[in-house]
Short mmCIF file of C-alpha atoms in Angstrom, two decimals:
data_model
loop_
_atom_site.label_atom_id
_atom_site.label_comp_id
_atom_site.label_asym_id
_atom_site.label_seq_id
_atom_site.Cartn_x
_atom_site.Cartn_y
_atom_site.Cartn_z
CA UNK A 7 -46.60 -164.68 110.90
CA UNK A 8 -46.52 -165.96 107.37
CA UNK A 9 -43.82 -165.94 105.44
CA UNK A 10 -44.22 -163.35 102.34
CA UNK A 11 -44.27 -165.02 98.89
CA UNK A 12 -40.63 -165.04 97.18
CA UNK A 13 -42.84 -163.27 94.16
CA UNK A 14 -44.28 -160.72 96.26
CA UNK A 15 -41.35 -158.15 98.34
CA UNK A 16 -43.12 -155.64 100.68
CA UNK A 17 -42.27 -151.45 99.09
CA UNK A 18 -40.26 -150.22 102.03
CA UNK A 19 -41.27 -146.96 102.24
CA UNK A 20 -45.06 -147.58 101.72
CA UNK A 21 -45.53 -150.93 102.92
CA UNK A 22 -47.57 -152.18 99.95
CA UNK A 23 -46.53 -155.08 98.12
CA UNK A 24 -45.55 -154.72 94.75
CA UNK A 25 -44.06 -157.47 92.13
CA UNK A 26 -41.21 -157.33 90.58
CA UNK A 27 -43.66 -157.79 87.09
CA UNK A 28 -44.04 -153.67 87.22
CA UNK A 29 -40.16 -153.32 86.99
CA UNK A 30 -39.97 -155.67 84.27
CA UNK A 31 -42.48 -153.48 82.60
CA UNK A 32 -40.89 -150.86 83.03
CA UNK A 33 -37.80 -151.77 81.55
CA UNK A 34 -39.44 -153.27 78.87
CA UNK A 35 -40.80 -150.03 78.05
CA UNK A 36 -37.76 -148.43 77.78
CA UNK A 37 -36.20 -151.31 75.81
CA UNK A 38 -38.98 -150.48 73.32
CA UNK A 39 -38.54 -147.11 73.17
CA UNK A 40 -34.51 -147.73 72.65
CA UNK A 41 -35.45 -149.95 69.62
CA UNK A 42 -37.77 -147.13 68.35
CA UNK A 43 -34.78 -144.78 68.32
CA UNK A 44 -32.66 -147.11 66.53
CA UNK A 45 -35.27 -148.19 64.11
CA UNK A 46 -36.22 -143.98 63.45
CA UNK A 47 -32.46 -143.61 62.99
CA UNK A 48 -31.66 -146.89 60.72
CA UNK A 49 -34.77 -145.75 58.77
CA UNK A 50 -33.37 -141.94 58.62
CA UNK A 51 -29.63 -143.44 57.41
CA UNK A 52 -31.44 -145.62 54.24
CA UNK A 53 -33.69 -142.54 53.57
CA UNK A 54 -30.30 -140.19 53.34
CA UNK A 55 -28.32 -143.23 51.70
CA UNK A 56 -31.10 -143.66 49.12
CA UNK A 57 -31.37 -139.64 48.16
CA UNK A 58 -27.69 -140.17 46.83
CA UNK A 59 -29.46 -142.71 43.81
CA UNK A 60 -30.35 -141.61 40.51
CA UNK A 61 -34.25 -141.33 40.26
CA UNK A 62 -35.69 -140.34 36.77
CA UNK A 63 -37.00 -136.55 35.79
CA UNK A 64 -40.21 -136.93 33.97
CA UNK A 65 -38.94 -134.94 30.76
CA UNK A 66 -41.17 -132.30 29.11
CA UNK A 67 -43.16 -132.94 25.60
CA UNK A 68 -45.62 -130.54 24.10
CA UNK A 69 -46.26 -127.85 23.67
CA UNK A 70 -42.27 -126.81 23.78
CA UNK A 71 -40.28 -125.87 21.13
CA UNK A 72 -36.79 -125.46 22.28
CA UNK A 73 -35.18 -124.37 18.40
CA UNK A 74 -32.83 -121.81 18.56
CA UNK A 75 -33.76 -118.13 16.76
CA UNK A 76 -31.41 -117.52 13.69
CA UNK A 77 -27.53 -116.71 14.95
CA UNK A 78 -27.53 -113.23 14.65
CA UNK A 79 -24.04 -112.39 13.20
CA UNK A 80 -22.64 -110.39 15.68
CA UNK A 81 -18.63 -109.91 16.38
CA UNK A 82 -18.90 -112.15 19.83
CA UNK A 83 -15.72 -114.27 22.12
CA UNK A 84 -16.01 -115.97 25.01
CA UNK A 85 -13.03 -116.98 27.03
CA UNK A 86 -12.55 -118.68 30.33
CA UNK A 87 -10.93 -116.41 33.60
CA UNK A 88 -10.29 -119.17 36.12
CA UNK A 89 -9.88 -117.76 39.51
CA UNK A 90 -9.81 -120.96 41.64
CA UNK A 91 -11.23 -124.40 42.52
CA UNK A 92 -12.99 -126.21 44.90
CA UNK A 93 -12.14 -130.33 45.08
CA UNK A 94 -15.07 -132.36 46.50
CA UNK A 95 -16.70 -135.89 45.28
CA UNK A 96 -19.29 -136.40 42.19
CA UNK A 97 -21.53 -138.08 44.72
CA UNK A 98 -22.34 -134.52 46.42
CA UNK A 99 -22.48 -132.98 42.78
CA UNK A 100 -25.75 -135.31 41.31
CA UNK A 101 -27.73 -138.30 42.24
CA UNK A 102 -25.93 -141.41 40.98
CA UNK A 103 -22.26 -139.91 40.80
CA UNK A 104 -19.50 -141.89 42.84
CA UNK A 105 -16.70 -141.36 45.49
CA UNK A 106 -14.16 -140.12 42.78
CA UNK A 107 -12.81 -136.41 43.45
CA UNK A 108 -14.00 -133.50 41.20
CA UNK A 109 -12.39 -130.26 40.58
CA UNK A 110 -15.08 -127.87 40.40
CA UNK A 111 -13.62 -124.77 38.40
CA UNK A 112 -14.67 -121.35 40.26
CA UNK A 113 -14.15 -119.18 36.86
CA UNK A 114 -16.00 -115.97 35.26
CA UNK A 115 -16.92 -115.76 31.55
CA UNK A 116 -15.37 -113.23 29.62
CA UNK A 117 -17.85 -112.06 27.01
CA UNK A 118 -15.88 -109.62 24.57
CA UNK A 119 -18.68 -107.68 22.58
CA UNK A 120 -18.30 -104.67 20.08
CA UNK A 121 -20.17 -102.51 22.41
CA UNK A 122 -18.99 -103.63 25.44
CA UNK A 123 -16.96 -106.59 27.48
CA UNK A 124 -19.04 -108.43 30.33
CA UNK A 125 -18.43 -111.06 32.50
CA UNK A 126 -20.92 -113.97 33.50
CA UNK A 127 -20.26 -114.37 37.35
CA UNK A 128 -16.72 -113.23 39.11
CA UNK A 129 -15.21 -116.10 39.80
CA UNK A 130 -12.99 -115.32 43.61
CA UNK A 131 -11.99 -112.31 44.98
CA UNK A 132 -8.43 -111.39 46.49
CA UNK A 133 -10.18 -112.01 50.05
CA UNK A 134 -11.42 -115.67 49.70
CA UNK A 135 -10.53 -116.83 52.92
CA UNK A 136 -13.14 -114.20 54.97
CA UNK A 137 -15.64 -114.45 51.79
CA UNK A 138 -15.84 -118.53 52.88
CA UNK A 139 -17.10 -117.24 56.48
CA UNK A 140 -19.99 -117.35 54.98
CA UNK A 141 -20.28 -120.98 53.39
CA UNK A 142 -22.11 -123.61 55.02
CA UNK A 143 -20.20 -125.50 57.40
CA UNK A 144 -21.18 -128.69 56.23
CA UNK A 145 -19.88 -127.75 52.62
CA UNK A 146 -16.66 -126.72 54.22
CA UNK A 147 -16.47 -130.01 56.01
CA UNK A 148 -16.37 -131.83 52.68
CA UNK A 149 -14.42 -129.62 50.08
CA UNK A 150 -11.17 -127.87 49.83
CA UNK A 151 -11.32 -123.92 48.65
CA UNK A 152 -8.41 -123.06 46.59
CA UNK A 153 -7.67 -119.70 44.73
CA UNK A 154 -5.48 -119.28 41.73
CA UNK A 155 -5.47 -115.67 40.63
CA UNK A 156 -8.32 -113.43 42.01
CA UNK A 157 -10.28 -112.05 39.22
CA UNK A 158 -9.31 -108.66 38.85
CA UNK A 159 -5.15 -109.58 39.06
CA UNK A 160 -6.60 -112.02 36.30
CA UNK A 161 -8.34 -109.42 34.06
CA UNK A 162 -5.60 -106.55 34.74
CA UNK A 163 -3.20 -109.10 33.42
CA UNK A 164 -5.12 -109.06 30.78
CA UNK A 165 -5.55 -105.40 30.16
CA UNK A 166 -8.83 -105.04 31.67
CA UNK A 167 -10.05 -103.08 34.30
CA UNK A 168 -13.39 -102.00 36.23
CA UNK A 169 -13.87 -99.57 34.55
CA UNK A 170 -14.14 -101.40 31.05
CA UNK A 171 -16.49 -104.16 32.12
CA UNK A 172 -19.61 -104.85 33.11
CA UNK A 173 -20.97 -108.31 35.20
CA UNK A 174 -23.98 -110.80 34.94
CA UNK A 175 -24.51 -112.78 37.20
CA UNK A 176 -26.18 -116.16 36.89
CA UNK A 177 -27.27 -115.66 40.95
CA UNK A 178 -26.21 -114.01 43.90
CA UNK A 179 -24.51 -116.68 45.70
CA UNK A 180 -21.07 -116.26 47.10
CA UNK A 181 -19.10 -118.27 44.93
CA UNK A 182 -20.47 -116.04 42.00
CA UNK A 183 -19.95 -112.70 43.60
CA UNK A 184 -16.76 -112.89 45.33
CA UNK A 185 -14.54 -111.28 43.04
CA UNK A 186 -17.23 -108.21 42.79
CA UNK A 187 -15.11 -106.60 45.80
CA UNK A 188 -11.91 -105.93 43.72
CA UNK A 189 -14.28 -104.16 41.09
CA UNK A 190 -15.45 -101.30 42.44
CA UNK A 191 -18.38 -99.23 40.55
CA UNK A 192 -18.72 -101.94 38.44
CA UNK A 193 -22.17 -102.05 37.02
CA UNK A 194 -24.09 -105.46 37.98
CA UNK A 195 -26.77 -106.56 35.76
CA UNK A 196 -29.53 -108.41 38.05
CA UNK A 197 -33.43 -108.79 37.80
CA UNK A 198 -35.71 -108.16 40.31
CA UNK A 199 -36.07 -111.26 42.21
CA UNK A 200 -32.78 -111.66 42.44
CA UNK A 201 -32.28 -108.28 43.87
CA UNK A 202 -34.97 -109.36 46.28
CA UNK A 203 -33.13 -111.77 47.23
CA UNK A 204 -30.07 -110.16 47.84
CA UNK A 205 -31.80 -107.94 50.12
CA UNK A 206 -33.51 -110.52 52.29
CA UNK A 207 -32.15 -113.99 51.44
CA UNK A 208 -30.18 -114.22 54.69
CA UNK A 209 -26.68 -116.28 54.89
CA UNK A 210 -27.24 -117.82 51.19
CA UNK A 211 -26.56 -113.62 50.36
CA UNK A 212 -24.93 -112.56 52.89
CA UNK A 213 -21.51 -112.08 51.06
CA UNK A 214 -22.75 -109.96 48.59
CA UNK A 215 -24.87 -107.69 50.68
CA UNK A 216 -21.39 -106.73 52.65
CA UNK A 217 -20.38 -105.28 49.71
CA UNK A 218 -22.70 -102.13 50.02
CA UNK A 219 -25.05 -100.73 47.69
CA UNK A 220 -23.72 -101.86 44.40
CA UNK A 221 -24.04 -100.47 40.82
CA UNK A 222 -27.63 -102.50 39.72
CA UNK A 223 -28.65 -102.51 36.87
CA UNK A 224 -32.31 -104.35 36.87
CA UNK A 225 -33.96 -105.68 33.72
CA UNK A 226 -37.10 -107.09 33.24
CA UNK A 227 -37.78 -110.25 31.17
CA UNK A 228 -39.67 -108.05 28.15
CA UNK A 229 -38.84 -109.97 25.05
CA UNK A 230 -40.92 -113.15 24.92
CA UNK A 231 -40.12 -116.88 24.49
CA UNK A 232 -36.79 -118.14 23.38
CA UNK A 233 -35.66 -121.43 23.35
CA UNK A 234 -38.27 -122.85 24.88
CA UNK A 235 -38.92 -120.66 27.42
CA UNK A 236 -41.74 -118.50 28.35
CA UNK A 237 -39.42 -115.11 28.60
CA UNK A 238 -36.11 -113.97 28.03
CA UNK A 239 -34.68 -110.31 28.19
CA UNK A 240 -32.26 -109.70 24.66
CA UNK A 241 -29.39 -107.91 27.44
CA UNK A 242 -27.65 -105.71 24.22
CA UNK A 243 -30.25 -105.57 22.11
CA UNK A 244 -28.65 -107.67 18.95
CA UNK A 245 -29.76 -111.05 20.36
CA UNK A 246 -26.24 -112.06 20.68
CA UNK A 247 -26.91 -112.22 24.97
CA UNK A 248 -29.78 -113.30 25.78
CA UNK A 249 -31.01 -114.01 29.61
CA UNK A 250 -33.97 -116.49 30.25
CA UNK A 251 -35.20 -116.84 33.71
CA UNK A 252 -35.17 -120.30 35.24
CA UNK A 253 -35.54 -119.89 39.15
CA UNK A 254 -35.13 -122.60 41.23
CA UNK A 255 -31.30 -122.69 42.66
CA UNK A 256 -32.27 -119.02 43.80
CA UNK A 257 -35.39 -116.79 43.10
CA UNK A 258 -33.88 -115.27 40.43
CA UNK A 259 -31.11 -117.44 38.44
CA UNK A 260 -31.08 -117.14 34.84
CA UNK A 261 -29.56 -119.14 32.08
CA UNK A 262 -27.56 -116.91 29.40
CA UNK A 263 -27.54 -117.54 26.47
CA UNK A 264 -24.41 -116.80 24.46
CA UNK A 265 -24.33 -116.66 20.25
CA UNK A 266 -20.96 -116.25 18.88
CA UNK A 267 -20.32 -116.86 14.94
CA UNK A 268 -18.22 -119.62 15.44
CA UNK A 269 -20.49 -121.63 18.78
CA UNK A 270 -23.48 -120.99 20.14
CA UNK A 271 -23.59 -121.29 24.35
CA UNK A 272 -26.09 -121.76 27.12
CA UNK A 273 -24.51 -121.17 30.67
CA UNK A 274 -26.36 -122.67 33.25
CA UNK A 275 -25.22 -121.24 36.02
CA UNK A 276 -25.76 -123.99 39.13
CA UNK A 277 -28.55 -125.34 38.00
CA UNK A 278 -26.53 -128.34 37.52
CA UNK A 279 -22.76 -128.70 39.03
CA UNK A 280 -21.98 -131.51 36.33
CA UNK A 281 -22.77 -131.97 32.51
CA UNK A 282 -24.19 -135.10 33.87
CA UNK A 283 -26.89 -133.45 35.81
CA UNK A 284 -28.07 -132.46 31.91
CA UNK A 285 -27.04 -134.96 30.20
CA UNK A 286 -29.11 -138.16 32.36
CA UNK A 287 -30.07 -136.09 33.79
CA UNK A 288 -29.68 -135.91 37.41
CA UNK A 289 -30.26 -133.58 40.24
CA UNK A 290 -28.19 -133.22 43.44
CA UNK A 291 -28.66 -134.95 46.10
CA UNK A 292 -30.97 -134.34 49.46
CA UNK A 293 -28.23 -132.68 51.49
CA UNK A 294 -26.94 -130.66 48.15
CA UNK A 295 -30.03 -129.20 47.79
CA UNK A 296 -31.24 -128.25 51.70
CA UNK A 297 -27.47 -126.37 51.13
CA UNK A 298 -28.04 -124.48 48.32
CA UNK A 299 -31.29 -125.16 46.25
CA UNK A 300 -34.09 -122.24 47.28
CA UNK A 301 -36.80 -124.90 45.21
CA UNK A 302 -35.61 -127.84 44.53
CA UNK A 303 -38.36 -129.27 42.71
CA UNK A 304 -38.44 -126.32 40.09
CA UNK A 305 -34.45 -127.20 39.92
CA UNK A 306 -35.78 -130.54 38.73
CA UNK A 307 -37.94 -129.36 36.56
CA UNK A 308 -35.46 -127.18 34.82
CA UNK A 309 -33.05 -129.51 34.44
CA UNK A 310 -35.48 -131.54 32.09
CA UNK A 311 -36.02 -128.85 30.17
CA UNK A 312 -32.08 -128.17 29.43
CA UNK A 313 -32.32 -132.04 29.00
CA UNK A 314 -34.69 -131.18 25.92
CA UNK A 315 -32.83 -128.22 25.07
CA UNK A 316 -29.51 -130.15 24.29
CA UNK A 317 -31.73 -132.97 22.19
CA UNK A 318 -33.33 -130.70 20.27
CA UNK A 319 -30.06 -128.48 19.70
CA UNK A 320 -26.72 -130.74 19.44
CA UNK A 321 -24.31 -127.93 18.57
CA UNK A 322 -25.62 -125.98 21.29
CA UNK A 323 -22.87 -125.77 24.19
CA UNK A 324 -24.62 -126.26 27.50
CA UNK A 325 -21.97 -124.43 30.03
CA UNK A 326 -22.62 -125.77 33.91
CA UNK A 327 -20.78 -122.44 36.09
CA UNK A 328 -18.30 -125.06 37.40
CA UNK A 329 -17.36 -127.78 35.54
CA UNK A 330 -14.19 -127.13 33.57
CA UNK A 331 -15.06 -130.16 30.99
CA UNK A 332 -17.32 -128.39 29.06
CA UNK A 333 -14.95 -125.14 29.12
CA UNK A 334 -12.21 -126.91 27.85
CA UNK A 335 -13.81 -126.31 24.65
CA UNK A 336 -13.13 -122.23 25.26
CA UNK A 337 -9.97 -120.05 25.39
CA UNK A 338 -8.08 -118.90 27.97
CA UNK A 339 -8.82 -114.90 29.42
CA UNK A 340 -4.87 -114.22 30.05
#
């Protein structure tokens, strides 16, 4: 009997000889497919790393014209309700921002008119710690919620009730609506995509819709260009509030547009969380926007426009919903 080739080992259970080569193939394989993994991830990291860059917005020419209509005169204040914070860093806020901490004011405009008072968003409610149930965990993970005075202690302190306001909100998301519970029958100015949305945008809404059938108001965007912009609805009828839909963040945000005789103001809503995202401008980064942004790419797109917007009007006040630099420039509500 000859003796079996040191290359060559008999299978045991079969009998047939096998080499050792198949093994090593085998393990090669896998050794392959563990560098594929690594490679898919390293490449996944860089592509996540690199979304936190600035890239540059193509800006708008022609055929825009974003001048301002006459100021039209009209007895109008604006003042600041801050109802809380949230602290996270600048590099989560727009492409190219760094590790530094931000305070990101959670406030509601006070807009005192001779007809009526509203306010632009409502800031936090007295039940902030359920209402942030409802924000993504991975936002959570990286901020810290805070509440100062929930809106309506805020405006009774200030002599002002539900029953002597009204609200407009720049969206429907639940940093926005939260103080909407403490003020009930208020009416709630909203157009019809973003009521849409309320009713079927899932968690983004979800806050809001808990609230029950609200007080809406709808309005349709029925009074042509302004600013710029293709429509706008003229909310009182004087031209001193003046809502332009913009899309984008949600299906139906809106920039409003604010003229009081002594500054004329464009809040923004969250179409950018920074002056910065304007002023480079800059949009959010990847992970900001799968959070929050319902079309990113018309968020873009907006934000060159308000990038025009400011050129072609310096005095104009461009208002992001939470930064608290640009509002330093307004009173105090109480």
């Amino acid at each position: 009997m000859s003796a079996v080739s040191p290359r060559l080992a008999p299978n045991s259970r079969t009998g047939r000889v096998t080499s050792p080569a198949g093994g090593g193939r085998s393990r090669a394989r896998a050794a392959v497919g563990v560098s594929a993994g690594v490679s898919a991830a390293v490449a996944g990291a860089v592509a996540v790393a690199g979304s936190f860059r600035r890239r540059e917005i193509v800006l708008p020419g022609s055929p825009f014209d974003f001048t301002l209509p006459p100021a039209p005169g009209v007895d109008v204040s604006v003042s600041v309700a801050e109802t809380g914070v949230m602290r996270s860093n600048a590099v989560f806020a727009y492409r190219g921002g760094g590790f530094e901490q931000l305070v990101f004011g959670m406030d509601s405009l006070v807009v005192r008119h001779p007809e009526r008072t509203l306010l632009v968003d409502t800031g936090f409610g007295r039940r902030l710690r359920e209402h942030t149930r409802t924000v993504p965990r991975l936002m959570r993970a990286v901020s810290a919620i805070e509440l100062d005075v929930a809106l309506a202690d805020r405006l009774a302190a200030g002599g002002l009730g539900a029953g002597d306001v009204s609200v407009v909100l720049t969206h429907a998301h639940w940093d926005h609506v939260s103080g909407l519970e403490d003020l009930p029958g208020v009416p709630v100015h909203v157009n019809a995509a973003e009521r849409d949305f309320i009713r079927t945008g899932g968690r983004p809404t979800e806050l809001i819709r808990g609230f029950g059938e609200l007080d809406y108001q709808l309005y349709d965007f029925d009074d042509g260009p302004y600013a710029g912009f293709p429509e706008s609805h003229d909310l009182l009828g004087d031209g001193s509030v003046v809502l332009v839909p913009v899309g984008g963040h949600t299906p139906g945000s809106v920039l409003v547009f604010v003229r009081t005789p002594g500054q004329d103001l464009c809040l923004i809503g969250d179409q950018a969380w920074k002056r910065e995202g304007v002023d480079l401008p800059a949009e959010r980064p990847w992970i900001s926007c799968c959070l929050v942004d319902h079309d990113p790419v018309r968020v873009r797109a907006n934000l060159g426009l308000l990038h025009r917007l400011q050129e072609a009007n310096p005095e104009l006040l461009l208002v992001p919903a939470h930064d608290r630099g640009p509002r330093a420039a307004l009173p105090r509500f109480a």
